[in-house]
PDB file of C-alpha atoms in Angstrom:
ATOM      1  CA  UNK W  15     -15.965   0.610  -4.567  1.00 79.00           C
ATOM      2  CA  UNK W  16     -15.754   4.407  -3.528  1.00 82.00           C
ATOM      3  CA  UNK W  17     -19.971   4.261  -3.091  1.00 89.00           C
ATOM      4  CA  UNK W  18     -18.965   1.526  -0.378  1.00 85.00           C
ATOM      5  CA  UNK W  19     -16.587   2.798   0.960  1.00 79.00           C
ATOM      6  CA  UNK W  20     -18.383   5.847   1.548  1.00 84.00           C
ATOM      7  CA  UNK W  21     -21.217   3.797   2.395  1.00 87.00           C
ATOM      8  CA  UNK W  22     -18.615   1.991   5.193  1.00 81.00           C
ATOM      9  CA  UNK W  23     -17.481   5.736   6.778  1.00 82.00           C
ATOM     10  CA  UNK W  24     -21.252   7.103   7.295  1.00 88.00           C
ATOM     11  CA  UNK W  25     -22.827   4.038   8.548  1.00 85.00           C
ATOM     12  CA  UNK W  26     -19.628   4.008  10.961  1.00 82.00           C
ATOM     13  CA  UNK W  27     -20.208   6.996  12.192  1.00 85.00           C
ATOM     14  CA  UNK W  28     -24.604   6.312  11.828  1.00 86.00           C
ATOM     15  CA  UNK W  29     -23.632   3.874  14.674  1.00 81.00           C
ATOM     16  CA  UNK W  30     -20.996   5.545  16.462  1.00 83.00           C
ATOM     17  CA  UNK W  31     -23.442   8.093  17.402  1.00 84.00           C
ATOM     18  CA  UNK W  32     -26.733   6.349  17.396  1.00 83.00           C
ATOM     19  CA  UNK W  33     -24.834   3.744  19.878  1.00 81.00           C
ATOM     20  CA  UNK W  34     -23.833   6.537  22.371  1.00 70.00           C
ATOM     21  CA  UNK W  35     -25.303   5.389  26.151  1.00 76.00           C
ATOM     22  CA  UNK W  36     -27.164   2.399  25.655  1.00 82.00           C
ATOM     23  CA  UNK W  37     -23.525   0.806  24.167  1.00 82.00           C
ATOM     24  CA  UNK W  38     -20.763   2.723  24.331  1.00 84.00           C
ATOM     25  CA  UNK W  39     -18.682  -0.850  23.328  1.00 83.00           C
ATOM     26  CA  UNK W  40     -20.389  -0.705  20.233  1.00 81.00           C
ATOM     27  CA  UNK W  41     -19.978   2.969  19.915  1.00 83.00           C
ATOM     28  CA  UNK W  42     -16.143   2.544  19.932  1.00 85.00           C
ATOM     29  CA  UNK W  43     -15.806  -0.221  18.100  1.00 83.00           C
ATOM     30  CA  UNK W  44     -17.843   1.188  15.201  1.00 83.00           C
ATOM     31  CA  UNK W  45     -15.487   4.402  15.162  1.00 85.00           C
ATOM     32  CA  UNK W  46     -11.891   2.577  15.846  1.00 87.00           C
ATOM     33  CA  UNK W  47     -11.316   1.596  12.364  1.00 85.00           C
ATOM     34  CA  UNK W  48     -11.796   4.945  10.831  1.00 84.00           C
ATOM     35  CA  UNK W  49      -9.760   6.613  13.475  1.00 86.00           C
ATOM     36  CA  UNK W  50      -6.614   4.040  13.521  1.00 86.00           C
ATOM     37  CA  UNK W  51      -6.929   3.871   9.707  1.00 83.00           C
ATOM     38  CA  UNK W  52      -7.349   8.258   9.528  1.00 83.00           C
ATOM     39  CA  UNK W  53      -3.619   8.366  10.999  1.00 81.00           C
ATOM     40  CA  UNK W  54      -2.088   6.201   7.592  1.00 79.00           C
ATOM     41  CA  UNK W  55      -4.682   7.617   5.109  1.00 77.00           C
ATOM     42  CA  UNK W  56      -2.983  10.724   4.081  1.00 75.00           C
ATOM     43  CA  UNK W  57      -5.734  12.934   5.381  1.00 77.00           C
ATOM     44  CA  UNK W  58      -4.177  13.630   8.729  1.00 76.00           C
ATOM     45  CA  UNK W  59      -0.694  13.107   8.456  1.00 76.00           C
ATOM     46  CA  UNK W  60       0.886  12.866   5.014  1.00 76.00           C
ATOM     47  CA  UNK W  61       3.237   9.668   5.725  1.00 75.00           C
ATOM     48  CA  UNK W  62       4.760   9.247   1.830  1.00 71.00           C
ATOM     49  CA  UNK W  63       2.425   5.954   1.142  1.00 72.00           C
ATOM     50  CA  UNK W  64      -0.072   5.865  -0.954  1.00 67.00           C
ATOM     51  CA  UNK W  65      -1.586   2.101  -0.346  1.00 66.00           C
ATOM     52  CA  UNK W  66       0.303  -0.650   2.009  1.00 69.00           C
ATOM     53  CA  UNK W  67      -1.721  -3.499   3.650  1.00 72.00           C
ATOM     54  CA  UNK W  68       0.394  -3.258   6.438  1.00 78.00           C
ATOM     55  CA  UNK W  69      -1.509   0.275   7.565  1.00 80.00           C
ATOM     56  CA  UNK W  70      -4.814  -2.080   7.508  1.00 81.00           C
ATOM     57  CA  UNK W  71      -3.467  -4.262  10.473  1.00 85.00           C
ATOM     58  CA  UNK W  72      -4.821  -1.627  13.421  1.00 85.00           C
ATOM     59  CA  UNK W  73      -8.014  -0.976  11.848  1.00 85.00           C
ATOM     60  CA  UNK W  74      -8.579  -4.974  11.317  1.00 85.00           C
ATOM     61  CA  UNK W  75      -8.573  -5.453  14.579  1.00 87.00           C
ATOM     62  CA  UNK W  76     -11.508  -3.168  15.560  1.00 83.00           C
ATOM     63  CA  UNK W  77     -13.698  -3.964  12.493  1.00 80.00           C
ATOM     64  CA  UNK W  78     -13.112  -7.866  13.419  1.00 84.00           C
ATOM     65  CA  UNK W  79     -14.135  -6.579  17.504  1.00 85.00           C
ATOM     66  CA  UNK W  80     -17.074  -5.246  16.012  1.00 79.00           C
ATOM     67  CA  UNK W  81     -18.118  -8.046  13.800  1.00 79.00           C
ATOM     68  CA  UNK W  82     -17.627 -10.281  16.776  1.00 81.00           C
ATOM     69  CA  UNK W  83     -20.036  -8.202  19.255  1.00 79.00           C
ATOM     70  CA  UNK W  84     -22.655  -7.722  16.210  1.00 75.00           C
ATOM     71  CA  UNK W  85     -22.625 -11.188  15.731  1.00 76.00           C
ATOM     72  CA  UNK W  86     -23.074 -11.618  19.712  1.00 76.00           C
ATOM     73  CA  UNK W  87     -26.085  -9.822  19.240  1.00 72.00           C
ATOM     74  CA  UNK W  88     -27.716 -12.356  17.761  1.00 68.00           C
ATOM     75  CA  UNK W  89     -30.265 -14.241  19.970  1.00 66.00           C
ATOM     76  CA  UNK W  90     -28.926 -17.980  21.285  1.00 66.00           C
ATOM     77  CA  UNK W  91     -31.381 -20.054  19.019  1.00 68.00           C
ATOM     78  CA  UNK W  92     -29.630 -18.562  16.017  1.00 71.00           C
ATOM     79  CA  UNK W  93     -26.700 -20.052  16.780  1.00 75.00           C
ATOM     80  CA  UNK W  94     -26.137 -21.826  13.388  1.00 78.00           C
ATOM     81  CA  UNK W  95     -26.371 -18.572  11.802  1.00 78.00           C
ATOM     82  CA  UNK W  96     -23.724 -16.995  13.783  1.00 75.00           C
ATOM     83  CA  UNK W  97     -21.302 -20.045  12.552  1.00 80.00           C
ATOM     84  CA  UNK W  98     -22.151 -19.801   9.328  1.00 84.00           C
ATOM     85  CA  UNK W  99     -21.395 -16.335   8.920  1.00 80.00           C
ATOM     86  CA  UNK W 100     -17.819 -16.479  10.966  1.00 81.00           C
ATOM     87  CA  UNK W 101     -17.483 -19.885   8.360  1.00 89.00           C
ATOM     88  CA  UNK W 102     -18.248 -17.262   5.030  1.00 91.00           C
ATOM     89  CA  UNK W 103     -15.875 -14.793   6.318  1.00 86.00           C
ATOM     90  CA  UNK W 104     -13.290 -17.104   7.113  1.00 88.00           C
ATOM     91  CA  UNK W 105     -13.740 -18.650   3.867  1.00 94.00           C
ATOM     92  CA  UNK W 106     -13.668 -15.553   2.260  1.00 93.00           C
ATOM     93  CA  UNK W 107     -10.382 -14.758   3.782  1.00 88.00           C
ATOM     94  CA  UNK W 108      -8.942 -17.490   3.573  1.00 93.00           C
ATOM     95  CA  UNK W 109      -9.783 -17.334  -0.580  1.00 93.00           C
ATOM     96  CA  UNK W 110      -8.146 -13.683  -0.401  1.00 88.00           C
ATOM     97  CA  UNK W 111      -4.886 -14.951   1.428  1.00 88.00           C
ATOM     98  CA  UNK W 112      -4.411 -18.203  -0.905  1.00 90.00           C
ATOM     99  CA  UNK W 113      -4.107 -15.857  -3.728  1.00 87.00           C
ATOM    100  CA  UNK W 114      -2.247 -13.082  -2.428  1.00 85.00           C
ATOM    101  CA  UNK W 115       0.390 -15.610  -1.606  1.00 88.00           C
ATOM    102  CA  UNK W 116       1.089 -16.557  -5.164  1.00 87.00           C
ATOM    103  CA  UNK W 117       2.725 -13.145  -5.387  1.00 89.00           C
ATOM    104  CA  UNK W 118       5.139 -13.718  -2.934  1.00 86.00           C
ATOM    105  CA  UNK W 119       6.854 -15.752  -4.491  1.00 88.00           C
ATOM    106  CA  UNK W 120       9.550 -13.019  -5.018  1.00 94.00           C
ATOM    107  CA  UNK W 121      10.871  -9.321  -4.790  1.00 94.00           C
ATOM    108  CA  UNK W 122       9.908  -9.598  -9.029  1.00 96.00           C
ATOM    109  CA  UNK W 123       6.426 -11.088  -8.429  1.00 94.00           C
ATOM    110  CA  UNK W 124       5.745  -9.026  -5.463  1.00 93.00           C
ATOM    111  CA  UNK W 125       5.769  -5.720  -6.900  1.00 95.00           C
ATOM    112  CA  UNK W 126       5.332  -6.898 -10.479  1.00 96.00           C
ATOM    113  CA  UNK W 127       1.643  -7.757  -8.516  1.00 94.00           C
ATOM    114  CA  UNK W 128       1.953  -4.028  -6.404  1.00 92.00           C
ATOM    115  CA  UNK W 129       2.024  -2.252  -9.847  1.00 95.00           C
ATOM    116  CA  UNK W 130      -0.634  -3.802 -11.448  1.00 94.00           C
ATOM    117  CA  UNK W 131      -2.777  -3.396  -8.305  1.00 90.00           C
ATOM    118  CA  UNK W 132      -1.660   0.325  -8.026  1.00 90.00           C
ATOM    119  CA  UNK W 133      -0.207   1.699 -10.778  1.00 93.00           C
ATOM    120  CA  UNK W 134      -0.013   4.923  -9.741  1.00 92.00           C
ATOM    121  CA  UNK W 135       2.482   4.367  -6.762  1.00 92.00           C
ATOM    122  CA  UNK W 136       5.674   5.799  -7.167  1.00 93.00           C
ATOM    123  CA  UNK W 137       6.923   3.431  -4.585  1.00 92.00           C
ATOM    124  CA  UNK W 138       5.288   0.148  -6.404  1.00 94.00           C
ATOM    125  CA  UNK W 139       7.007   1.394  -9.877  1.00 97.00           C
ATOM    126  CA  UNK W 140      10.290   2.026  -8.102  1.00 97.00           C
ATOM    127  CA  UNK W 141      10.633  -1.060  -6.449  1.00 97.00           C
ATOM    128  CA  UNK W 142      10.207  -2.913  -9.487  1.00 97.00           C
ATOM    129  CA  UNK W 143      12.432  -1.291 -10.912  1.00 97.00           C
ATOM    130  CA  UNK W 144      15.250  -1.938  -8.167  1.00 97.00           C
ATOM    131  CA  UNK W 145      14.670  -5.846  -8.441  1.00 97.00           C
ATOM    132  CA  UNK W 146      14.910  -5.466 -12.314  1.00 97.00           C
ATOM    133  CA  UNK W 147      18.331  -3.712 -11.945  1.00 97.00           C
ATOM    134  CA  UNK W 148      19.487  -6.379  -9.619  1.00 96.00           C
ATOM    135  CA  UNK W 149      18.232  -9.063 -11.682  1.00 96.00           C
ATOM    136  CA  UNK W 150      20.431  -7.306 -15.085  1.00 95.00           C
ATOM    137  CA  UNK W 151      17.424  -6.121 -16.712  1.00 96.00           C
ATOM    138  CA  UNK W 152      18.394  -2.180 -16.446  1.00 96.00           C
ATOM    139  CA  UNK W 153      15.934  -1.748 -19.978  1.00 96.00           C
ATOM    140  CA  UNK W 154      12.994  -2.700 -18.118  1.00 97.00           C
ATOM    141  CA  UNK W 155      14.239  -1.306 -14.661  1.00 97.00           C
ATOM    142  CA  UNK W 156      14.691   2.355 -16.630  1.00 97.00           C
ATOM    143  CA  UNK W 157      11.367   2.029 -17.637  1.00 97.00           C
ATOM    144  CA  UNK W 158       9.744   1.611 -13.969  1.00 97.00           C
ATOM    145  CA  UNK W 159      12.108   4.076 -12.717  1.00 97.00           C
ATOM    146  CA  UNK W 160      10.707   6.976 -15.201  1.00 97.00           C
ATOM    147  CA  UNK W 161       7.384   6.021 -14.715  1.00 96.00           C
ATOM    148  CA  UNK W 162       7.871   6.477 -10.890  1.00 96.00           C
ATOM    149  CA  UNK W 163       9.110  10.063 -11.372  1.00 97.00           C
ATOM    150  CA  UNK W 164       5.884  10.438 -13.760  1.00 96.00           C
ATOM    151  CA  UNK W 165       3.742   9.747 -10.718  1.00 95.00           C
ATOM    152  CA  UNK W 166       5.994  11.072  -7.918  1.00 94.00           C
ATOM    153  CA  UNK W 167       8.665  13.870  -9.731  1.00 94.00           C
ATOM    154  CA  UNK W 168      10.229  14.397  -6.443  1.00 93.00           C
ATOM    155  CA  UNK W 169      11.177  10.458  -6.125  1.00 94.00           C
ATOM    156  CA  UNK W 170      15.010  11.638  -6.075  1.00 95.00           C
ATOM    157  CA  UNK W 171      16.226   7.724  -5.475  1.00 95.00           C
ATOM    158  CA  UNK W 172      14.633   6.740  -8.961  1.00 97.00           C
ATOM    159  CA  UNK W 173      16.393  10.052 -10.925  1.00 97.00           C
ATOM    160  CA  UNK W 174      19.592   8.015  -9.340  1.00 96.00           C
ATOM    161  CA  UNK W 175      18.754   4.645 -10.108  1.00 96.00           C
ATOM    162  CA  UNK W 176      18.558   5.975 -13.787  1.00 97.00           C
ATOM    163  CA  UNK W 177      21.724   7.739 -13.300  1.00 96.00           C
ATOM    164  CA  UNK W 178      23.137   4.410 -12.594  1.00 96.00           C
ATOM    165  CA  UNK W 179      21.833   2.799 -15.362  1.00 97.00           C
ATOM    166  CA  UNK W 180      23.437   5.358 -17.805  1.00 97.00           C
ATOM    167  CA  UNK W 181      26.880   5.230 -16.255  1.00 95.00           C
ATOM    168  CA  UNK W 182      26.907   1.072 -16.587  1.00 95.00           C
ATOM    169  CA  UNK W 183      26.288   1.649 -19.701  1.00 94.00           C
ATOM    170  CA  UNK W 184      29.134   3.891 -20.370  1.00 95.00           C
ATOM    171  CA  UNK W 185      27.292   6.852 -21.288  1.00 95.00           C
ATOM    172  CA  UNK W 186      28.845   9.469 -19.178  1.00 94.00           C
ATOM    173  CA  UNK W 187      26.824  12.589 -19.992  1.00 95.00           C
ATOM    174  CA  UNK W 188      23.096  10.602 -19.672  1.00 95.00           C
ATOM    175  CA  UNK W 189      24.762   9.373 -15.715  1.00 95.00           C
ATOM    176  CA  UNK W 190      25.622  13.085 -15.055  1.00 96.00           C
ATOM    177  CA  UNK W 191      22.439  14.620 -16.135  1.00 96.00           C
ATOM    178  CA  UNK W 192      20.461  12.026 -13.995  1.00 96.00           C
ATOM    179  CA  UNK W 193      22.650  12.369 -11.068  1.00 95.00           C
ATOM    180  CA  UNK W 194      22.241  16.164 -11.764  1.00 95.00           C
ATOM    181  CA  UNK W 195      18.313  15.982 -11.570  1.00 95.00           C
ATOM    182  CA  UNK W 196      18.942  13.638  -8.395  1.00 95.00           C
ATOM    183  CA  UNK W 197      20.788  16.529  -6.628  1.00 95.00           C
ATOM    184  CA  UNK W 198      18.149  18.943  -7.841  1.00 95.00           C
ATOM    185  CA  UNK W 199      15.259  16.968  -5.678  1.00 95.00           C
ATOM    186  CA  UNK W 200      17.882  16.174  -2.768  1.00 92.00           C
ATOM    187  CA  UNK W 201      20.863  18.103  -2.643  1.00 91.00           C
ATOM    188  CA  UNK W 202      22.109  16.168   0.236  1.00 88.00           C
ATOM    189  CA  UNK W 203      21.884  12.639  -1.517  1.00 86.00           C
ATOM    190  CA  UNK W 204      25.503  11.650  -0.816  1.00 90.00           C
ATOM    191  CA  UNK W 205      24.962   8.508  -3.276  1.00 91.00           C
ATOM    192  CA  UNK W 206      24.461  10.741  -5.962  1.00 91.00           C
ATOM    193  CA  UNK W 207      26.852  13.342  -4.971  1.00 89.00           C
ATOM    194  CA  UNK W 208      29.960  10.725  -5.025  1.00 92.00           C
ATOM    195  CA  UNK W 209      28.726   9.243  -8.326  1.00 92.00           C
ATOM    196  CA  UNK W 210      28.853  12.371  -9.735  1.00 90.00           C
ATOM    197  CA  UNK W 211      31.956  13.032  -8.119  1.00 89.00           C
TER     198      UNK W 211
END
């Protein structure tokens, strides 16, 4: 996958400058994706995500401009290939969608499906760990909570979750410490300030 991806970025940027006079549409298109999808890649600008489809939407919409004017390209009489590659790609999204959706079924399935895909997101590992603490399982929702401090130690909202967890239980001194370590990473957190409190 990286050797692709790699392999994606030069030969974007082959044809962005190959392209230059004789089609500056083609020029564009071939360089929009990388620079819509530089701004949410962490490279730029760090923006405190490490993977969300949602950042691919912008950078969709030039690679699909560009497939569309390769596949223009094509001369008339090979019309039939020009449908049946739209058909394949349309089929192959299609495929992707129908299983994505299985893991929306719910808040637990969604990121139960986010931290298998990425388990090294903080974010993934503390939103699982939210919907297990709603749904009673504060065990389990401990668990994610730690392991999103592992990945991210400055993931203050997790150091209260767990902070939470301790004082439900009725253990005083684990709530304190956690709220403690909450403070340490935001001082201003006022949740954590009035639970301590």
């Amino acid at each position: 996958r990286p050797l692709l991806g790699l392999g994606l970025v030069i030969g974007s940027i082959v044809l962005f400058l190959r392209s230059g006079r004789r089609n500056p549409a083609l020029g564009v298109l071939a360089i929009f994706p990388l620079v819509t999808l530089s701004l949410a890649s962490n490279l730029v600008i760090p923006i405190g995500t490490v993977k969300a489809e949602r950042l691919l939407y912008l950078p969709s919409v030039g690679c699909a401009l560009l497939a569309g004017l390769l596949l223009q390209g094509l001369r008339p009489k090979r019309a039939w290939l020009q449908a049946g590659v739209v058909a394949l790609i349309a089929i192959a999204f299609a495929a992707r969608t129908w299983a994505r959706n299985r893991d929306w079924q719910n808040n637990l399935t969604l990121f139960q499906a986010a931290v298998e895909a990425e388990p090294e997101s903080a974010k993934a590992h503390h939103n699982l760990g939210v919907t297990l603490q709603e749904l009673g399982r504060s065990d389990e929702a401990n668990i994610q909570f730690r392991e999103a401090l592992r990945v991210f130690p400055g993931y203050a909202e997790s150091a209260f979750c767990i902070g939470q967890i301790y004082q439900a239980k009725g253990l005083d001194n684990g709530a304190i410490s956690w709220y403690r370590k909450a403070l340490a990473i935001a001082p201003s957190n006022p949740r954590a300030n009035e639970n301590l409190c």
